[in-house]
Coordinates of C-alpha atoms (C1' of nucleotides) in Angstrom, one line a residue:
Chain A
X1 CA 229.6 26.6 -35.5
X2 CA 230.2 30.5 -34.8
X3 CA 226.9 32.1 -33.3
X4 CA 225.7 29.3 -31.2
X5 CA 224.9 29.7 -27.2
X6 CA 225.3 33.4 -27.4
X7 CA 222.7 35.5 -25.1
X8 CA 220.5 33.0 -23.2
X9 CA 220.4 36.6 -21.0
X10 CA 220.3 36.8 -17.2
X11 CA 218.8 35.0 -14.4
X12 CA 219.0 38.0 -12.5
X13 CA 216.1 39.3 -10.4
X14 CA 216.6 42.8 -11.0
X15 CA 217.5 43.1 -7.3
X16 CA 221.2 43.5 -7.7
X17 CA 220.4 46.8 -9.9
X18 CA 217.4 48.6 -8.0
X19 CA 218.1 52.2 -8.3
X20 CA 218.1 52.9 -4.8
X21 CA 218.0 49.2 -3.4
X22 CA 221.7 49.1 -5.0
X23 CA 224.2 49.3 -2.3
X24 CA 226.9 49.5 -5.0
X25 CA 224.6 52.3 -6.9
X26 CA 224.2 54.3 -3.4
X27 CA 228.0 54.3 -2.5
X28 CA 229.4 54.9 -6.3
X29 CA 227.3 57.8 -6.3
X30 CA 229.0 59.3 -3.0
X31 CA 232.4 57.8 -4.2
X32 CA 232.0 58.7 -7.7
X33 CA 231.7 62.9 -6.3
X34 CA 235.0 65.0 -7.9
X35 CA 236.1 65.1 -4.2
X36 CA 235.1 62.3 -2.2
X37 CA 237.9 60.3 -2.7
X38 CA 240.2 62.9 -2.8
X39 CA 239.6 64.5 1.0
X40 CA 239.2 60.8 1.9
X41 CA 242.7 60.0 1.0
X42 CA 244.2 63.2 2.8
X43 CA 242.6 62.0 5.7
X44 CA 244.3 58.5 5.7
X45 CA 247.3 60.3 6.9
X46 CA 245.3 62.0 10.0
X47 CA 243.1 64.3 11.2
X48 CA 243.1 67.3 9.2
X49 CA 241.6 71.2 10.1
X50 CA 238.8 72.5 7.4
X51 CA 241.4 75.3 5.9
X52 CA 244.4 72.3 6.0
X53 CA 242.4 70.5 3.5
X54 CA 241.8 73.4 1.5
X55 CA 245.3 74.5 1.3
X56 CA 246.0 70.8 0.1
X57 CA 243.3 70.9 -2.7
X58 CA 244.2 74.0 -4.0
X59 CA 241.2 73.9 -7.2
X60 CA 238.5 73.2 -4.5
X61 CA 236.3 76.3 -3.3
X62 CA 234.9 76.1 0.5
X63 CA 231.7 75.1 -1.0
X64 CA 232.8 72.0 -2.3
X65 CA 235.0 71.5 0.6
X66 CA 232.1 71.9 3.2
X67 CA 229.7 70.1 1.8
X68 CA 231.5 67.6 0.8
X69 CA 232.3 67.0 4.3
X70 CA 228.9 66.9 5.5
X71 CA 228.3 64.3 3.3
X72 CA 230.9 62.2 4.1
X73 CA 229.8 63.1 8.1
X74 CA 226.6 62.1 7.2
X75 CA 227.4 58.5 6.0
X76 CA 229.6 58.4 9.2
X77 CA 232.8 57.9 7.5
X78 CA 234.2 61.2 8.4
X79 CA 233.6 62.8 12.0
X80 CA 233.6 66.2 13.2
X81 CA 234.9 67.9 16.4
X82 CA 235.0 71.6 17.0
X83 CA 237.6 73.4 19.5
X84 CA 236.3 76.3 20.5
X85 CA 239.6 78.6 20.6
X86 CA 239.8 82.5 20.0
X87 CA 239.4 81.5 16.1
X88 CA 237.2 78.4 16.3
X89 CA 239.2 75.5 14.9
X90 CA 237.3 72.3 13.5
X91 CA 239.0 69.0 12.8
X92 CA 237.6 66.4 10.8
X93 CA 238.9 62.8 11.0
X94 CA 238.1 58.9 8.8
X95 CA 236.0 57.7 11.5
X96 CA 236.1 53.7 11.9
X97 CA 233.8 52.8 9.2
X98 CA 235.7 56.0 6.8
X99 CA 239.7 53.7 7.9
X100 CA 237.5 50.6 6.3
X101 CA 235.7 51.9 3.2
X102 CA 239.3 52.8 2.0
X103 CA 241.2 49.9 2.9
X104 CA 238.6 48.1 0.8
X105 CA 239.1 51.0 -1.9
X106 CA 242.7 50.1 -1.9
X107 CA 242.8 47.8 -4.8
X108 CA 240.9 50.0 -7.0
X109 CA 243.0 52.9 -6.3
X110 CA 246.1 50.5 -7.0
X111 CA 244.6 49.3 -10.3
X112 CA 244.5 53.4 -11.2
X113 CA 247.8 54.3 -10.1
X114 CA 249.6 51.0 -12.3
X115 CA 246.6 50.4 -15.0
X116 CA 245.9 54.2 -16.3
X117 CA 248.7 54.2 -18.9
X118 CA 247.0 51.6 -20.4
X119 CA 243.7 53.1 -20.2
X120 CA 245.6 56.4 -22.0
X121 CA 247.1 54.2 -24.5
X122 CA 243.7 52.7 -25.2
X123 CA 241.5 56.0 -25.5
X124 CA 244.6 57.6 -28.1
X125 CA 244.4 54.4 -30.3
X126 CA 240.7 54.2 -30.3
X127 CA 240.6 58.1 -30.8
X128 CA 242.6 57.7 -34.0
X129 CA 240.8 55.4 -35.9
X130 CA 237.2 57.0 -36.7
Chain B
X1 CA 247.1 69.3 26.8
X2 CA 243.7 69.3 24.6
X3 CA 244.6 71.1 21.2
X4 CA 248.5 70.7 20.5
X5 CA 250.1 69.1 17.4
X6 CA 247.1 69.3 15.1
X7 CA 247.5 70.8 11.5
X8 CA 251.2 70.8 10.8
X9 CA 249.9 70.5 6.7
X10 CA 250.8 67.8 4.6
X11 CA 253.9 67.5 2.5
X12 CA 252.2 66.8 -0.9
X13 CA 253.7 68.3 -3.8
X14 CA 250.4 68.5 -5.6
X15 CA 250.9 65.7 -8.0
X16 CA 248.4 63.4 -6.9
X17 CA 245.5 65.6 -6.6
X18 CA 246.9 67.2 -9.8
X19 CA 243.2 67.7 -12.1
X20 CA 244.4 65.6 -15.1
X21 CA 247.1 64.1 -13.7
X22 CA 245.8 62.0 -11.4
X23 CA 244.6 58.8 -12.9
X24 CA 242.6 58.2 -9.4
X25 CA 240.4 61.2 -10.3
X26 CA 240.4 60.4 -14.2
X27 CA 239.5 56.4 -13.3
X28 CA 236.5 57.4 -10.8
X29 CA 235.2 59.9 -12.9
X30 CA 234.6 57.1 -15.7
X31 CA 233.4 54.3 -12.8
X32 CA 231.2 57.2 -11.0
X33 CA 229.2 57.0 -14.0
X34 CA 225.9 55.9 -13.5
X35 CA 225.4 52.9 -15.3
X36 CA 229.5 52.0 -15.5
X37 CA 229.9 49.8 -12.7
X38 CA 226.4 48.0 -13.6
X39 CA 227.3 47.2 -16.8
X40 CA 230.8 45.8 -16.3
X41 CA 229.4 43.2 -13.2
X42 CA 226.7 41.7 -16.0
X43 CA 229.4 41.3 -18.6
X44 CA 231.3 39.8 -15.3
X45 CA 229.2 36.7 -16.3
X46 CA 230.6 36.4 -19.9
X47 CA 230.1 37.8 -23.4
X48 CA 226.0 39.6 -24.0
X49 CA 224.7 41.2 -26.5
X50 CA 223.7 44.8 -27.0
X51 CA 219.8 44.1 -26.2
X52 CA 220.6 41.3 -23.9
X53 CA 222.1 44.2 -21.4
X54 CA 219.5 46.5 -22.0
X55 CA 216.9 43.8 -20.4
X56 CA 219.3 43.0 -18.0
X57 CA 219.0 46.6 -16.7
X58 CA 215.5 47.9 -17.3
X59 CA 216.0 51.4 -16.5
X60 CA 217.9 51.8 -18.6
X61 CA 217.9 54.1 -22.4
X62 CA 219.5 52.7 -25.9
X63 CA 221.3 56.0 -25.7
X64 CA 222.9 55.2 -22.4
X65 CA 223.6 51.9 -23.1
X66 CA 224.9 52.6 -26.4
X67 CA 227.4 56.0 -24.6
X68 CA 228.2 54.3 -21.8
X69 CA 229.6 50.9 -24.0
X70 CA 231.5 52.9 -26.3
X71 CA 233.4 54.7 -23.4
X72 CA 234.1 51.6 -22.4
X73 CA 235.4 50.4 -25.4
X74 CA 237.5 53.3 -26.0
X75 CA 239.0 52.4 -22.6
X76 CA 239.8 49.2 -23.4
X77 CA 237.7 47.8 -20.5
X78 CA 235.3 46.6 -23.4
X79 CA 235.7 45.0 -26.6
X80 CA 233.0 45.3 -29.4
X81 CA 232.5 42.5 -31.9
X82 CA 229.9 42.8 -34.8
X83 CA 228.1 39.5 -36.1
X84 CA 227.0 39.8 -39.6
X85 CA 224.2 38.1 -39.2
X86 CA 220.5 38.8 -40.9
X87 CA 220.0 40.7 -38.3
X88 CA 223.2 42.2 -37.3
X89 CA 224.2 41.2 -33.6
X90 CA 226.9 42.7 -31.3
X91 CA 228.8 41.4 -28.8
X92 CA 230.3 43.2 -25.7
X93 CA 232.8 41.3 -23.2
X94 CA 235.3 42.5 -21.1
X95 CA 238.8 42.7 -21.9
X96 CA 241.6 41.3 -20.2
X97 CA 242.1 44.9 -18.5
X98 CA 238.2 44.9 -17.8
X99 CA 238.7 41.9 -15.9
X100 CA 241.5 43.1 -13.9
X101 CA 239.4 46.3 -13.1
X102 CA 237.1 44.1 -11.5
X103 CA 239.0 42.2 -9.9
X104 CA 240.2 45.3 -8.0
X105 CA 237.5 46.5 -7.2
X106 CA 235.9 43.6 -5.6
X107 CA 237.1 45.0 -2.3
X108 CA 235.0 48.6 -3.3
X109 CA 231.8 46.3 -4.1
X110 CA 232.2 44.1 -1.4
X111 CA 232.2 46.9 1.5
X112 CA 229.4 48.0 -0.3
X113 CA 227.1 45.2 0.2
X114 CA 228.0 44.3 3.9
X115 CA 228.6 47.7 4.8
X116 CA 225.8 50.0 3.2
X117 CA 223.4 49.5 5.9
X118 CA 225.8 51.1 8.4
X119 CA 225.7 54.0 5.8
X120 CA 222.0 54.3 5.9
X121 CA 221.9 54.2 9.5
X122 CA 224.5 56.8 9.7
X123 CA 222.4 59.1 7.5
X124 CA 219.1 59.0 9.1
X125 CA 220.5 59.7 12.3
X126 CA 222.3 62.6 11.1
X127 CA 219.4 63.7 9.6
X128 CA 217.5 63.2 12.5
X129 CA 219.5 65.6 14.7
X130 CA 219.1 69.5 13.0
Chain C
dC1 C1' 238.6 80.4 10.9
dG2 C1' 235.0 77.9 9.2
dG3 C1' 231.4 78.3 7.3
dA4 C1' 226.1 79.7 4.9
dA5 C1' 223.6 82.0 1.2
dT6 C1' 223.0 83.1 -3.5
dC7 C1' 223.6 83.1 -8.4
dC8 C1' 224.7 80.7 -12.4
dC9 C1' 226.1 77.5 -15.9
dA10 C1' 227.8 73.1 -18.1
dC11 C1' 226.8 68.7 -18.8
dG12 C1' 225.2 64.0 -17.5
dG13 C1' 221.5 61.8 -18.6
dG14 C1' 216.1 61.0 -19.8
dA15 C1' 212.4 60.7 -23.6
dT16 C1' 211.3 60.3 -28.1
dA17 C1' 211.7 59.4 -33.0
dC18 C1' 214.2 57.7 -37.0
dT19 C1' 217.6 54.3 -39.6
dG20 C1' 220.6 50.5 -41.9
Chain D
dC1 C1' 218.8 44.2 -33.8
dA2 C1' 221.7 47.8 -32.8
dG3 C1' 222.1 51.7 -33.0
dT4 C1' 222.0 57.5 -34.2
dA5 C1' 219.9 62.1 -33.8
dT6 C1' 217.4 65.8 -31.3
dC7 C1' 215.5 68.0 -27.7
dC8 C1' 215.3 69.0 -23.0
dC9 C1' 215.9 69.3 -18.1
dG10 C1' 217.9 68.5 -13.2
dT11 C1' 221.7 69.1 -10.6
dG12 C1' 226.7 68.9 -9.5
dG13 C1' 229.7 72.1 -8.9
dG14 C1' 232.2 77.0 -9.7
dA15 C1' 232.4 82.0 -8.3
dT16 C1' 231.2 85.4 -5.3
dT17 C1' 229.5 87.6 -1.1
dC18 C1' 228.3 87.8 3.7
dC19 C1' 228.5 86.1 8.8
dG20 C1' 229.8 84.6 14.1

DNA sequence: CGGAATCCCACGGGATACTG
DNA sequence: CAGTATCCCGTGGGATTCCG
């Protein structure tokens, strides 16, 4: 009995996957951006000043940087504060909601750090056997 | 005291932000696709077929479905078994590693779901306020 | 120092048609 | 049924220049 019970498809109501109903969709989208996580993660350790983050990222222009930032602002998991000092200094911070998004972000990034040789291993065997 | 012991830099040796090299970029870039994350919480529920997802997610193309599987295979988050049937049938289920991807990112999904709206209310406040 | 404005291109992804 | 093959376009993001 091989092919039995295979495919009886899903009871879903299409609400779980609504382009723009999709929680999950919406933040994978902002997540999912090549610097998101990235500045995110430098600012686990503390508030950080715009050229600070720069210097850490060295392959990221100030247009990435800034708007990236006013992204993250904008969904309120990053906050802003300007000093205004002879040079004007800005410091951006995780706000609340910013310290919780990555704590729940903590497994995958785990998963990456201990799982991606495997991952690498995978892609070279599947890559030499067309 | 205002403005004292901000921005003393951070001591990363540029080796976790490092393009290639850092399997947190390389794993989000593959989740940050658009239909990744989508397709992986269907096959959540057990083994489907190749048309069986595609009704699962209406929006989506063949083409997609078909790209977006075959990374996934090649990651070893998918595994790809052919039926020879009259009409040939394919089935897609997650691997062991798939599974364990998942799992970690059940935190991610979860903060999405219970936290999105926070998000939303963020943005139109921000937007609100040019 | 911390941006905003502009220009430009690669590529992720949609639509359509054909196939074993 | 489960794809492959083309064509095509929007936009994410890089490089550069200018500004308070």
């Amino acid at each position: 009995m091989p092919d039995t019970a295979i495919d009886p498809d899903f009871g879903f109501t299409s609400d779980e996957l609504d382009p723009e109903k999709c929680p999950v969709r919406q933040v994978l989208a902002q997540v999912g951006g090549k610097w998101t996580v990235l500045i995110l993660e430098l600012l686990q350790h503390g508030p950080r000043r715009f050229n600070a983050l720069g210097r850490a990222i060295p392959d990221i222009s100030k247009r990435m940087l800034t708007q990236t930032l006013r992204d993250l602002e904008r969904d309120g998991l990053v906050s802003r504060e300007v000093f205004p000092t002879k040079p004007p200094s800005v410091q951006y911070a995780l706000t609340p909601l910013g310290v919780d998004l990555m704590k729940a972000m903590g497994g995958l990034l785990d998963w990456a750090w201990t799982n991606f040789d495997k991952v690498k291993t995978a892609r070279d065997v599947y890559d030499a056997t067309p």
